[in-house]
mmCIF file of C-alpha atoms and ligand atoms in Angstrom:
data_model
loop_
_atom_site.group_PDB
_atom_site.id
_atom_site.type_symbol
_atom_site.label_atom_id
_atom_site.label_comp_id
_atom_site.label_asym_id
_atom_site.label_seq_id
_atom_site.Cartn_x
_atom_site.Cartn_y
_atom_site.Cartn_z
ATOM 1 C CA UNK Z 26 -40.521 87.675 49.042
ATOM 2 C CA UNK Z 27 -41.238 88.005 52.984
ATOM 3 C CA UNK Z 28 -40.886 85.443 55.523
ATOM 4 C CA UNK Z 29 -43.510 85.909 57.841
ATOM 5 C CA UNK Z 30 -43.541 82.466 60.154
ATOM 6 C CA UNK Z 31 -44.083 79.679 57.383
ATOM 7 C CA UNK Z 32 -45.986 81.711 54.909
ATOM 8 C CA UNK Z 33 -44.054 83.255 52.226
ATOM 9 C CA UNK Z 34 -45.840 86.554 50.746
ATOM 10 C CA UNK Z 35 -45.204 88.849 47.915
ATOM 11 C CA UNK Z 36 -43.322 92.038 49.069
ATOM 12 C CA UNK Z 37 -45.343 94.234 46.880
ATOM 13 C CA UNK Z 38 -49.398 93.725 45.259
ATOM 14 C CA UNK Z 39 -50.815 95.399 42.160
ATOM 15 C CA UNK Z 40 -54.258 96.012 43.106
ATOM 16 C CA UNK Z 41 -56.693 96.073 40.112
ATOM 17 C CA UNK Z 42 -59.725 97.715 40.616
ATOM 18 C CA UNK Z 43 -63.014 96.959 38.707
ATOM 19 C CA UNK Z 44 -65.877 98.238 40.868
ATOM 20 C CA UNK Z 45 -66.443 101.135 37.747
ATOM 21 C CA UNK Z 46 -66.576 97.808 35.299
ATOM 22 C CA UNK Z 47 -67.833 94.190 37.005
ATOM 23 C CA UNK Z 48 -68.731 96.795 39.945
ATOM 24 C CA UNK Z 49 -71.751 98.395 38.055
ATOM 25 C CA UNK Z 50 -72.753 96.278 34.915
ATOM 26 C CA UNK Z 51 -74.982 94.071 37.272
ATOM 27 C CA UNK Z 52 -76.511 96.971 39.254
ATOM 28 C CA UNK Z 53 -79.929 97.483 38.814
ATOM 29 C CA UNK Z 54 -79.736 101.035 39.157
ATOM 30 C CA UNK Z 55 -78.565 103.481 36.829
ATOM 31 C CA UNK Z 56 -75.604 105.953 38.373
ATOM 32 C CA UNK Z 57 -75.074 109.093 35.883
ATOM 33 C CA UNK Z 58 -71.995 109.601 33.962
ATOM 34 C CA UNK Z 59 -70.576 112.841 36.064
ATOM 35 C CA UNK Z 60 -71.279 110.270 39.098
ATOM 36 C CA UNK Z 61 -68.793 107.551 37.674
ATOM 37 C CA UNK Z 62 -66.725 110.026 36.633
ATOM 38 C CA UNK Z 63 -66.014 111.400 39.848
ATOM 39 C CA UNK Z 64 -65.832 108.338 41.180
ATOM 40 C CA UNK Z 65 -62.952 107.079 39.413
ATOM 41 C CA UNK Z 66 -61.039 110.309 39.919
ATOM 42 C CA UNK Z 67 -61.866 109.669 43.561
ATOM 43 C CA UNK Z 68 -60.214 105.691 43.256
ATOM 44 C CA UNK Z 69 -57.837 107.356 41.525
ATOM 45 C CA UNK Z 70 -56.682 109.435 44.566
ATOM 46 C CA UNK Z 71 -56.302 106.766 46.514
ATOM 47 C CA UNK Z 72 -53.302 105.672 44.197
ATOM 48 C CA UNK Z 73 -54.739 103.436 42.700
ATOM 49 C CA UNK Z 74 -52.728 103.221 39.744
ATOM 50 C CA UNK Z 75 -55.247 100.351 37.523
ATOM 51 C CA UNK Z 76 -59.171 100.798 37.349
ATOM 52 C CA UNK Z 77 -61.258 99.205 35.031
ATOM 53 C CA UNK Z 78 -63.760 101.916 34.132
ATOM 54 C CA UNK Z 79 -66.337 100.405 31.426
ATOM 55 C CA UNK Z 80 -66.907 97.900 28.598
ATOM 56 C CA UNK Z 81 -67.207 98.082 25.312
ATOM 57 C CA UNK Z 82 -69.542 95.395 24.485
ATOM 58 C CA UNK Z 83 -72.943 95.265 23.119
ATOM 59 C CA UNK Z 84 -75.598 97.946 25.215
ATOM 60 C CA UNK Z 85 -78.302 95.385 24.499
ATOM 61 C CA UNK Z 86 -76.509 93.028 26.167
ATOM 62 C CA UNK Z 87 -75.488 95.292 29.230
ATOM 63 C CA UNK Z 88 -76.872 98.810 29.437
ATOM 64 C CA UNK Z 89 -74.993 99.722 32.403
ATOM 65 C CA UNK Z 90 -71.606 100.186 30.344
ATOM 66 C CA UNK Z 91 -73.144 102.317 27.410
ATOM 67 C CA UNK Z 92 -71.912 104.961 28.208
ATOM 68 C CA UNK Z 93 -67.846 104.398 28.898
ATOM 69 C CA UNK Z 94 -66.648 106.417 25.948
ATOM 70 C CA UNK Z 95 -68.109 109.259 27.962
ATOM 71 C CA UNK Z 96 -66.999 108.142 31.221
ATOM 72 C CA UNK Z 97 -63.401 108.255 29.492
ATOM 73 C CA UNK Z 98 -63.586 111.372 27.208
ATOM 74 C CA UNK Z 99 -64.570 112.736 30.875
ATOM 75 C CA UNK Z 100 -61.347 111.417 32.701
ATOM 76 C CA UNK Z 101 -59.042 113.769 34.298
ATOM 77 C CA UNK Z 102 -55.577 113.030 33.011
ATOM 78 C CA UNK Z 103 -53.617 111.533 35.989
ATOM 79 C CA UNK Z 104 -50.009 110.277 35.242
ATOM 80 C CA UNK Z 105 -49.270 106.775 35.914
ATOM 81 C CA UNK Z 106 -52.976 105.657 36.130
ATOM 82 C CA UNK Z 107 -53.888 103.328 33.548
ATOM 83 C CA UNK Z 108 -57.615 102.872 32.663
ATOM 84 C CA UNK Z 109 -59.075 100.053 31.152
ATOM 85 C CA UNK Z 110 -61.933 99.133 29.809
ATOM 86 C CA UNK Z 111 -63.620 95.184 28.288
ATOM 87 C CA UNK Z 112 -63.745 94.610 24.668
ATOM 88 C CA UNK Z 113 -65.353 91.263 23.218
ATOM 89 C CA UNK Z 114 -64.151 91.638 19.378
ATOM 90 C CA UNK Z 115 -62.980 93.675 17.117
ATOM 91 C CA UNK Z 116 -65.689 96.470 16.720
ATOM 92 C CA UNK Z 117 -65.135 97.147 20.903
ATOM 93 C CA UNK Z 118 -61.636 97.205 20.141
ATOM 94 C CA UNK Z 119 -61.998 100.647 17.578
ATOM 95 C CA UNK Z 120 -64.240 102.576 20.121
ATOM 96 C CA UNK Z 121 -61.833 102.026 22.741
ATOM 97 C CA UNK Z 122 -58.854 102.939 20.383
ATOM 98 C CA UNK Z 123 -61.174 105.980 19.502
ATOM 99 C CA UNK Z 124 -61.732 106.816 23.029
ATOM 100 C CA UNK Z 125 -58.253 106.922 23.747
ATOM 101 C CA UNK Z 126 -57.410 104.210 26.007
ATOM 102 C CA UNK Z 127 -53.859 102.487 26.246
ATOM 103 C CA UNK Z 128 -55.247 99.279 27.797
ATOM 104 C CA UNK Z 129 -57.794 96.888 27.373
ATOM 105 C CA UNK Z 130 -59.007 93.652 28.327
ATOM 106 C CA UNK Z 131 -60.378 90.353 26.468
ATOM 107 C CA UNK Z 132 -62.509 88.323 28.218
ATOM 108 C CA UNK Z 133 -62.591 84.161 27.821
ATOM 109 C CA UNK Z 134 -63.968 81.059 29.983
ATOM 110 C CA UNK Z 135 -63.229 77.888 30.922
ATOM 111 C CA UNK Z 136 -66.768 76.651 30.555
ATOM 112 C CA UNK Z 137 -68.492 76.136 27.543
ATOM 113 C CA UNK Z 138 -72.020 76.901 28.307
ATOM 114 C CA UNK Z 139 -70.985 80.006 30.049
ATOM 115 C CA UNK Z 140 -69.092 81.285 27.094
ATOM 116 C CA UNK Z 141 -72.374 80.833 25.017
ATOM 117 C CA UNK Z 142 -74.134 82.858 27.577
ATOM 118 C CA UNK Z 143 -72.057 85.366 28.263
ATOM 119 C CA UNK Z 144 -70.434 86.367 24.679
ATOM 120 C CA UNK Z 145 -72.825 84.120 22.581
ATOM 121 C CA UNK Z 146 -70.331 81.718 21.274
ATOM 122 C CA UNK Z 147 -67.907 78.730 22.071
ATOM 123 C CA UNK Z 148 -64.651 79.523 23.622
ATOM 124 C CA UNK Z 149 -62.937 78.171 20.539
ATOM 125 C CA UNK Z 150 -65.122 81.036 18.983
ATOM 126 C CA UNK Z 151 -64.346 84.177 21.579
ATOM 127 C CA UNK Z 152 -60.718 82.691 21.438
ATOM 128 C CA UNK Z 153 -60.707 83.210 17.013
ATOM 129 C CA UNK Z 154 -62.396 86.916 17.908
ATOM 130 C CA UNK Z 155 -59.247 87.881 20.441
ATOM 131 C CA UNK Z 156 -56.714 87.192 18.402
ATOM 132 C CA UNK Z 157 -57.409 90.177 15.722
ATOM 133 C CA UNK Z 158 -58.231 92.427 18.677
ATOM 134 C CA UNK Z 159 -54.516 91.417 20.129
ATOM 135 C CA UNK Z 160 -52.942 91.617 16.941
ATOM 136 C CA UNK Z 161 -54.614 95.625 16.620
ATOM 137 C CA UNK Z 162 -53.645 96.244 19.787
ATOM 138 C CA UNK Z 163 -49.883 95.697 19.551
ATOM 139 C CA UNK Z 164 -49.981 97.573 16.343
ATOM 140 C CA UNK Z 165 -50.847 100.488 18.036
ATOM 141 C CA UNK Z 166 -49.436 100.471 21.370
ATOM 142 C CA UNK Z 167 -52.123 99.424 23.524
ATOM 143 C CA UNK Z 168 -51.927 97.117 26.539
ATOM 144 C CA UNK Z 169 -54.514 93.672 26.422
ATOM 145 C CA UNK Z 170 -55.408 92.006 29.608
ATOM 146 C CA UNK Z 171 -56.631 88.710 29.640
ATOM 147 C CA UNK Z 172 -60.187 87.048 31.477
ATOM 148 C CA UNK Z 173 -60.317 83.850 32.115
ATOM 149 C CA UNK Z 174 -64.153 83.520 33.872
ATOM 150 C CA UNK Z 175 -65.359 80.056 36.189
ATOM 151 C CA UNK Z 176 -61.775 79.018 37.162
ATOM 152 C CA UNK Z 177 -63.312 77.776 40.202
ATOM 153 C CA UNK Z 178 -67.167 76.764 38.823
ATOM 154 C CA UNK Z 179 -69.488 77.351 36.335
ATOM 155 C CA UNK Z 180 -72.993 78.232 37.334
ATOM 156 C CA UNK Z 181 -74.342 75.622 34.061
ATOM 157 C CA UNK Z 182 -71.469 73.301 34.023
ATOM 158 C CA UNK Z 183 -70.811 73.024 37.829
ATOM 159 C CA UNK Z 184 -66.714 71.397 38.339
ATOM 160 C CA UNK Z 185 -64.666 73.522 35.796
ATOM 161 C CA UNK Z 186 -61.207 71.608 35.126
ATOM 162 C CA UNK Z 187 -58.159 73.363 36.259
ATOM 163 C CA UNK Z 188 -56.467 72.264 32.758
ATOM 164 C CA UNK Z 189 -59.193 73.649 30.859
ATOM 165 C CA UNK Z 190 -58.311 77.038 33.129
ATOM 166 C CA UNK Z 191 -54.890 76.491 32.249
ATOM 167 C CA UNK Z 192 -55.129 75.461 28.347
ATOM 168 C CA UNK Z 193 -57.582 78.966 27.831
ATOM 169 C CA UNK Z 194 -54.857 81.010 30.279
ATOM 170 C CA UNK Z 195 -52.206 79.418 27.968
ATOM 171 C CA UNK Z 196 -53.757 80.413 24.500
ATOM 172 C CA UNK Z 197 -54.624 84.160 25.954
ATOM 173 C CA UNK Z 198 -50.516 84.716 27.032
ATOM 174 C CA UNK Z 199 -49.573 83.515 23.117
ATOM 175 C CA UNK Z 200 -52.026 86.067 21.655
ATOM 176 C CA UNK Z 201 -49.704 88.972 23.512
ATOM 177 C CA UNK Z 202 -52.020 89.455 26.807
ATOM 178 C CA UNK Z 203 -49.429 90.718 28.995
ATOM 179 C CA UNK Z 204 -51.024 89.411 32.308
ATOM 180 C CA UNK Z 205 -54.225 87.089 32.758
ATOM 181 C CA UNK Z 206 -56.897 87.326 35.508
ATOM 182 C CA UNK Z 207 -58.299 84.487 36.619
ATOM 183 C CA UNK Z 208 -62.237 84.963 37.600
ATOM 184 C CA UNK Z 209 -64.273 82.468 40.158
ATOM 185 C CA UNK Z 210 -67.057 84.269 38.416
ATOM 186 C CA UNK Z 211 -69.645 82.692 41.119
ATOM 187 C CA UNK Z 212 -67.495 82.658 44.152
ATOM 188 C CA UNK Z 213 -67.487 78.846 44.790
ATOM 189 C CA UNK Z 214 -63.444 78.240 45.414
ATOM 190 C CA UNK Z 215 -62.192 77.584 48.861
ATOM 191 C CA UNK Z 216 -58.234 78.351 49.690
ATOM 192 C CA UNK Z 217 -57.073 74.651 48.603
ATOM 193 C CA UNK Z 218 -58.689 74.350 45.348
ATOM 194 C CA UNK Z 219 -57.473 77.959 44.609
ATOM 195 C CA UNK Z 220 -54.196 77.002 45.595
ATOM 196 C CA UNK Z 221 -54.090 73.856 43.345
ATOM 197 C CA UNK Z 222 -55.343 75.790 40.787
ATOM 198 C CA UNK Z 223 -52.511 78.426 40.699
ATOM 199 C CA UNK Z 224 -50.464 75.072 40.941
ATOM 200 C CA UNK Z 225 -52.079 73.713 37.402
ATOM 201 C CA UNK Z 226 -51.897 76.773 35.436
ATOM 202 C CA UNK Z 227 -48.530 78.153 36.664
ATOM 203 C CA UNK Z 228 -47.393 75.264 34.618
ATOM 204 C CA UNK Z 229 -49.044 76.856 31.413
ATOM 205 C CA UNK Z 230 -48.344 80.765 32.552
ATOM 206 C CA UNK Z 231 -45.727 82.117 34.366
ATOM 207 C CA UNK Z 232 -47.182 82.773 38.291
ATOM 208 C CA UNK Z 233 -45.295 86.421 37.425
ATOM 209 C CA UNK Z 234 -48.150 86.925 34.600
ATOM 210 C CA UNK Z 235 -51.228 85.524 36.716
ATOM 211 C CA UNK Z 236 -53.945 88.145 38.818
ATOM 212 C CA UNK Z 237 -56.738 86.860 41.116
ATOM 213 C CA UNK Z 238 -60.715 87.962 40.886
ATOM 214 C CA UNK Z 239 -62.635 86.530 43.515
ATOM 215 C CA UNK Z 240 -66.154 86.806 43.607
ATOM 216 C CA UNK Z 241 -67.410 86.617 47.485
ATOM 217 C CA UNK Z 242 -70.706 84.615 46.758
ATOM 218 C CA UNK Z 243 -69.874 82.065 49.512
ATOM 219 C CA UNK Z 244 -67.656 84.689 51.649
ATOM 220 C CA UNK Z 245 -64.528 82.949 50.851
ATOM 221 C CA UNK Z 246 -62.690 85.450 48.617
ATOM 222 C CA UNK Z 247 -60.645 87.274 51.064
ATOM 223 C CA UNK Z 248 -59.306 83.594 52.249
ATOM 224 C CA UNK Z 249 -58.783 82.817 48.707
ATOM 225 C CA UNK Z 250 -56.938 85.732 47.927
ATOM 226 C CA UNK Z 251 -54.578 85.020 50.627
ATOM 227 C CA UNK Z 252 -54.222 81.616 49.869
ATOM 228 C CA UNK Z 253 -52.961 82.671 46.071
ATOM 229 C CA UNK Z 254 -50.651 85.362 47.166
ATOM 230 C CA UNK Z 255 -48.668 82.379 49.036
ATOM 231 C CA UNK Z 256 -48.733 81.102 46.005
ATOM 232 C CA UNK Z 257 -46.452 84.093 44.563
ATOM 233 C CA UNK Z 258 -49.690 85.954 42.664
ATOM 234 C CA UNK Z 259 -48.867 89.540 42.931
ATOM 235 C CA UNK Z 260 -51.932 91.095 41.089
ATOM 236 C CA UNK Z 261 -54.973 90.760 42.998
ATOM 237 C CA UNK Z 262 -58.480 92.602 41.100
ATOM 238 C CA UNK Z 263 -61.212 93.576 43.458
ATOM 239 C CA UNK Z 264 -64.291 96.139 43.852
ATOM 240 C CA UNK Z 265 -64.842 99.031 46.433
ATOM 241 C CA UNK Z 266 -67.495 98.213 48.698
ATOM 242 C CA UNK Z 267 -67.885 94.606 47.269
ATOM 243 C CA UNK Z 268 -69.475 95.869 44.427
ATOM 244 C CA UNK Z 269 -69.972 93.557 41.451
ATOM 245 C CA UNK Z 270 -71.675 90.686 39.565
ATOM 246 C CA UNK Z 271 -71.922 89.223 36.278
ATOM 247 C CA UNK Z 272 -75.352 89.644 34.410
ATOM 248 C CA UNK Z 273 -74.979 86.159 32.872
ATOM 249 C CA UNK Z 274 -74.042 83.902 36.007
ATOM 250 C CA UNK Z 275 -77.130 84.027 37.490
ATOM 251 C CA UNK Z 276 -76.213 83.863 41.768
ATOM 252 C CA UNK Z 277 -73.037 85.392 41.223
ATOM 253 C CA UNK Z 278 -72.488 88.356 44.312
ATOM 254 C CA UNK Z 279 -70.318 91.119 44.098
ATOM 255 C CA UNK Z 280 -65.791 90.969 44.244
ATOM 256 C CA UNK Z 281 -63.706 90.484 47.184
ATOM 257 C CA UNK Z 282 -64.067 94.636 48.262
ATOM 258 C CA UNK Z 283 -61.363 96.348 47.759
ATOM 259 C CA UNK Z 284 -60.771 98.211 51.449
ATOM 260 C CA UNK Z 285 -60.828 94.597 53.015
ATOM 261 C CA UNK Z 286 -58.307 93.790 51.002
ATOM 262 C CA UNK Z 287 -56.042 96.465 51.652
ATOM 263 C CA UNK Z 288 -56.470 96.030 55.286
ATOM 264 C CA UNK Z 289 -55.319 92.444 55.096
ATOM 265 C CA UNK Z 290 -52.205 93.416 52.818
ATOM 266 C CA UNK Z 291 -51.407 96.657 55.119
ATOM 267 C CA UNK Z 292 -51.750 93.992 58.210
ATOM 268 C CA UNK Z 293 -48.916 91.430 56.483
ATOM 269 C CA UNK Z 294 -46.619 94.583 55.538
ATOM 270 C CA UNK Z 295 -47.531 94.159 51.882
ATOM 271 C CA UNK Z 296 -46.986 97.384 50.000
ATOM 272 C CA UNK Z 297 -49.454 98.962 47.464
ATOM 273 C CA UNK Z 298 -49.171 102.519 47.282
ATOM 274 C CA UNK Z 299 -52.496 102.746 48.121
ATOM 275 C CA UNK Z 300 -54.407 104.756 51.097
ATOM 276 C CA UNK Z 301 -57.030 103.101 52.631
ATOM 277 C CA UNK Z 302 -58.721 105.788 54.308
ATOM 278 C CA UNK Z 303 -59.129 107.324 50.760
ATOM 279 C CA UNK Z 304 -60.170 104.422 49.515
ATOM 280 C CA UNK Z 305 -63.065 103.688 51.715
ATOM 281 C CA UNK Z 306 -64.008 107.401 51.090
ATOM 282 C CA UNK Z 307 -64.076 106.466 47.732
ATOM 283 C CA UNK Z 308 -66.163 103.294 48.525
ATOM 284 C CA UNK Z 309 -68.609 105.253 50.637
ATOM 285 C CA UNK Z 310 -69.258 107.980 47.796
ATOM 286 C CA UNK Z 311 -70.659 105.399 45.548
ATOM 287 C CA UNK Z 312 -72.543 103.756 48.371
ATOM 288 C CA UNK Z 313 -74.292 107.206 48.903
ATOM 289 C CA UNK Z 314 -74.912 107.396 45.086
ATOM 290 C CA UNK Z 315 -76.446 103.719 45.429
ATOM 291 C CA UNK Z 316 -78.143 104.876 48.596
ATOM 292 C CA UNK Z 317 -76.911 101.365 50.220
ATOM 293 C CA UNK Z 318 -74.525 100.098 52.643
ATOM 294 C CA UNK Z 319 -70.927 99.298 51.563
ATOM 295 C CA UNK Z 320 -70.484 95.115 51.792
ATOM 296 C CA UNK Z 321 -67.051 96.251 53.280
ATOM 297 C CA UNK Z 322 -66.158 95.112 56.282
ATOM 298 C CA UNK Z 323 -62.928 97.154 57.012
ATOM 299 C CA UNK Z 324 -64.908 100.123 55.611
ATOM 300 C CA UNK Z 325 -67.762 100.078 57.947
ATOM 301 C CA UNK Z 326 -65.231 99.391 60.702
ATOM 302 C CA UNK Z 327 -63.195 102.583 59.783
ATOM 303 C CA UNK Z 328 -66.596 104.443 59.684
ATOM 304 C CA UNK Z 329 -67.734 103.524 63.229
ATOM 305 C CA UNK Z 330 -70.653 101.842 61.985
ATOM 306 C CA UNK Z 331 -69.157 98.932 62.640
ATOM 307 C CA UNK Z 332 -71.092 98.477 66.188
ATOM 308 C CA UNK Z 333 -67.528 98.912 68.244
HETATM 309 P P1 LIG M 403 -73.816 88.838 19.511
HETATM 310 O O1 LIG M 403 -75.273 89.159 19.603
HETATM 311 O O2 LIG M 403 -73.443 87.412 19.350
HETATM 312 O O3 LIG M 403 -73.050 89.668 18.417
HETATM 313 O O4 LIG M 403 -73.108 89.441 20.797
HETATM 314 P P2 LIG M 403 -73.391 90.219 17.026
HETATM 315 O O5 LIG M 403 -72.074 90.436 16.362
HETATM 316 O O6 LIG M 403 -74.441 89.379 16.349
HETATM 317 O O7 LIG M 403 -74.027 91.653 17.357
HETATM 318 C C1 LIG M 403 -75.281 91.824 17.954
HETATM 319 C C2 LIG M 403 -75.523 93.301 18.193
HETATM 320 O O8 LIG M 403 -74.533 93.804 19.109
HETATM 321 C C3 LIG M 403 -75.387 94.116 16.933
HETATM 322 O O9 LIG M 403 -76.223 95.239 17.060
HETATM 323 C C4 LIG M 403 -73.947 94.561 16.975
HETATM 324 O O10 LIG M 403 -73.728 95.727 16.241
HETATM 325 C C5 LIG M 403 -73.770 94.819 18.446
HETATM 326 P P3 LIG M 403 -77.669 95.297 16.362
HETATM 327 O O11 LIG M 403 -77.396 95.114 14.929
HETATM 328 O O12 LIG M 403 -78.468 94.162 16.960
HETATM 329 O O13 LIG M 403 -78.183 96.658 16.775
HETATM 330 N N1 LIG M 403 -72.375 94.699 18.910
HETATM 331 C C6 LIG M 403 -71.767 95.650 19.617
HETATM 332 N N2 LIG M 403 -72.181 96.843 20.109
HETATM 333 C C7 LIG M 403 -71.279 97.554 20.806
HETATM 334 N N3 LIG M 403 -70.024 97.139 21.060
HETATM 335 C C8 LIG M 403 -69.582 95.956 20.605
HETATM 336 C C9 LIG M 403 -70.473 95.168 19.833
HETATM 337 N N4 LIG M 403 -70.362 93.959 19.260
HETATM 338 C C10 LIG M 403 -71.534 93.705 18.678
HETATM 339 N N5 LIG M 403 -68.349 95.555 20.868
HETATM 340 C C11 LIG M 403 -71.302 90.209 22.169
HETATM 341 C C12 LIG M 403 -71.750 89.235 21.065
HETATM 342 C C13 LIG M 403 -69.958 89.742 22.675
HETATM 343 C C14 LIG M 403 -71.202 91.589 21.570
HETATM 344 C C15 LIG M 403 -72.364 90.188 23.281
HETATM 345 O O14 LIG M 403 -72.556 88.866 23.681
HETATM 346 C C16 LIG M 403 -72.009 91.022 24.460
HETATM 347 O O15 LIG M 403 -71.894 92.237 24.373
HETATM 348 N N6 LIG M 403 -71.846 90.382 25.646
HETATM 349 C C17 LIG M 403 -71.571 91.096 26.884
HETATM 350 C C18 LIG M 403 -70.581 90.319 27.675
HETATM 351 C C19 LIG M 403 -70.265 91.041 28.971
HETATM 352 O O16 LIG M 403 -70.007 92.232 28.986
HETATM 353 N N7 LIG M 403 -70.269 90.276 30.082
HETATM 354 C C20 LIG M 403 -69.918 90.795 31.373
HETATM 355 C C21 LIG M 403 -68.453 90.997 31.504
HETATM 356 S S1 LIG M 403 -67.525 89.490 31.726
HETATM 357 C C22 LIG M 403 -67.460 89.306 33.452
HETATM 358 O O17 LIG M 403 -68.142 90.013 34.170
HETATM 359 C C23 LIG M 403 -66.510 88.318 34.040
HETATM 360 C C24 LIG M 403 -65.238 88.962 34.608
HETATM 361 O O18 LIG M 403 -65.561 89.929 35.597
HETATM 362 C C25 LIG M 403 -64.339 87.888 35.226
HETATM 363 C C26 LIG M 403 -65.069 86.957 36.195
HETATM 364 O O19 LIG M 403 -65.654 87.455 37.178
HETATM 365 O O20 LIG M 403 -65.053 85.775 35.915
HETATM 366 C C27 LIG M 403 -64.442 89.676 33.502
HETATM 367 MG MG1 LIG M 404 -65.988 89.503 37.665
#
């Protein structure tokens, strides 16, 4: 840990990046598969060393991540990167075993009505379709992730219970996820409730095992973010260019982007292995592809267009 004044901060953060996943399942425009491909290599040479590149979920349901076997059968081997990719049951879990990948994440909530509209069953339900998946997974050597969506809100339900976060966190860790995320799917947490939120299911999961994804609906995700790494959460998930949405919480705006938070860890001395100026590059490529400003603020500050 570092002592900087009163606040104590994580030496080192695992950044997850999911701009190529939660980044682009919500986008209304389609980006080719060479595009995301290229992409990825390019958040990839940043050092980024965890990207979540696709889902394998229904293409009715999201049409945007059809195509991730490709994306991943087109993947440049890079040693030490780790790509992942969203599977809802057990027929997502054999096309990403047949695509290859060595990690994967399940995805629960802590609301009920968003669990119905976002997987099309109860929690209870989602919970009962993990537990094969994990049990496959450990058989053959691959990684699972755990979701926990509206830690901080629920777009149907409103005030989400931090023991209802904690009980789903709880269940995810005994099924053999080796780390849980914990998603303020609408962006409705402020720095306190985050904190007291950590507090609550730190009880259930071991702070070591816990990662942050902050929507930035209500611009508070950056604060959030730092208000969880005093906390002692090491593993923070965000988006180049503040990509991101969820097609099932209606209102929901993109993740905390990525190059802000790098600047903010670079400021506090926070090591990542990461380069920022390659990482806004990356940012900017898919901004061109999207022919639309980044939502970065760091990145359109590092480009000049930042009205210095
Ligand atoms: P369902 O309709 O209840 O399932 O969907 P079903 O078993 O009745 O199957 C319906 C159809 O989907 C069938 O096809 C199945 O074969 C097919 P049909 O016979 O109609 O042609 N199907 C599949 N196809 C491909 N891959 C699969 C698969 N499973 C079934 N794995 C299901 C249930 C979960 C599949 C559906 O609700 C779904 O795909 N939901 C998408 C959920 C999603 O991707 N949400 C966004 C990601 S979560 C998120 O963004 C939050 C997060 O970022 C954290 C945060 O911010 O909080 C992670
Ligand atoms: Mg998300």
């Amino acid at each position: 840990m570092l002592g900087k004044g009163k606040m104590r901060l994580p030496a080192k953060v695992k950044l997850v990046e999911v701009g190529p996943r939660d980044g682009l399942q919500n986008e209304p425009q389609t980006i080719s598969t060479a595009v995301k491909i290229e992409w990825i290599d390019r958040l990839a040479g940043s050092g980024l060393r965890f990207i979540e590149v696709g889902s394998f979920v229904s293409p009715k349901w999201v049409p945007r991540m059809a195509d991730t076997a490709d994306v991943i059968a087109g993947l440049a081997v890079r040693d030490g990167v780790r790509y992942g990719v969203l599977v809802p049951n057990m027929r997502g879990f054999e096309a990403a075993r047949s695509a290859g990948v060595k990690e994967i994440a399940v995805f629960a909530a802590a609301s009920e009505t968003f669990s119905r509209n976002n997987v099309n069953c109860s929690i209870a339900e989602s919970l009962g379709r993990f537990r094969p998946v994990c049990e496959a997974a450990q058989t053959a050597g691959i990684a699972v992730r755990g979701y926990v969506s509206c830690v901080l809100g629920c777009p149907y339900e409103g005030e989400v219970p931090p023991q209802a976060v904690a009980r789903v966190a709880k269940e995810l860790m005994a099924m053999g996820c080796y780390e849980i995320s914990l998603g303020d799917t609408i962006g409705r947490g402020t720095p306190a409730r985050a904190q007291g939120l950590i507090d609550t299911v730190a009880e259930a999961v071991p702070v070591e095992s816990l990662a942050a994804h902050f929507h930035d609906t209500y611009g508070q995700a950056l604060a959030n973010i730092l208000a969880v790494l005093e906390k002692g959460v090491a593993v923070i998930d965000s988006a180049v260019a503040g990509l991101g949405g969820c097609p099932f919480a209606e209102g929901a705006t993109g993740n905390a982007a990525s190059e802000d938070v790098l600047y903010m860890l670079n400021g506090l001395g926070i090591e990542t292995g990461v380069d920022l100026k390659q990482l806004a590059q990356a940012g900017q490529f898919i901004c061109d592809q999207l022919g639309r400003p980044t939502a970065s603020k760091a990145a359109r500050a590092l480009s000049g267009k930042a009205g210095r």
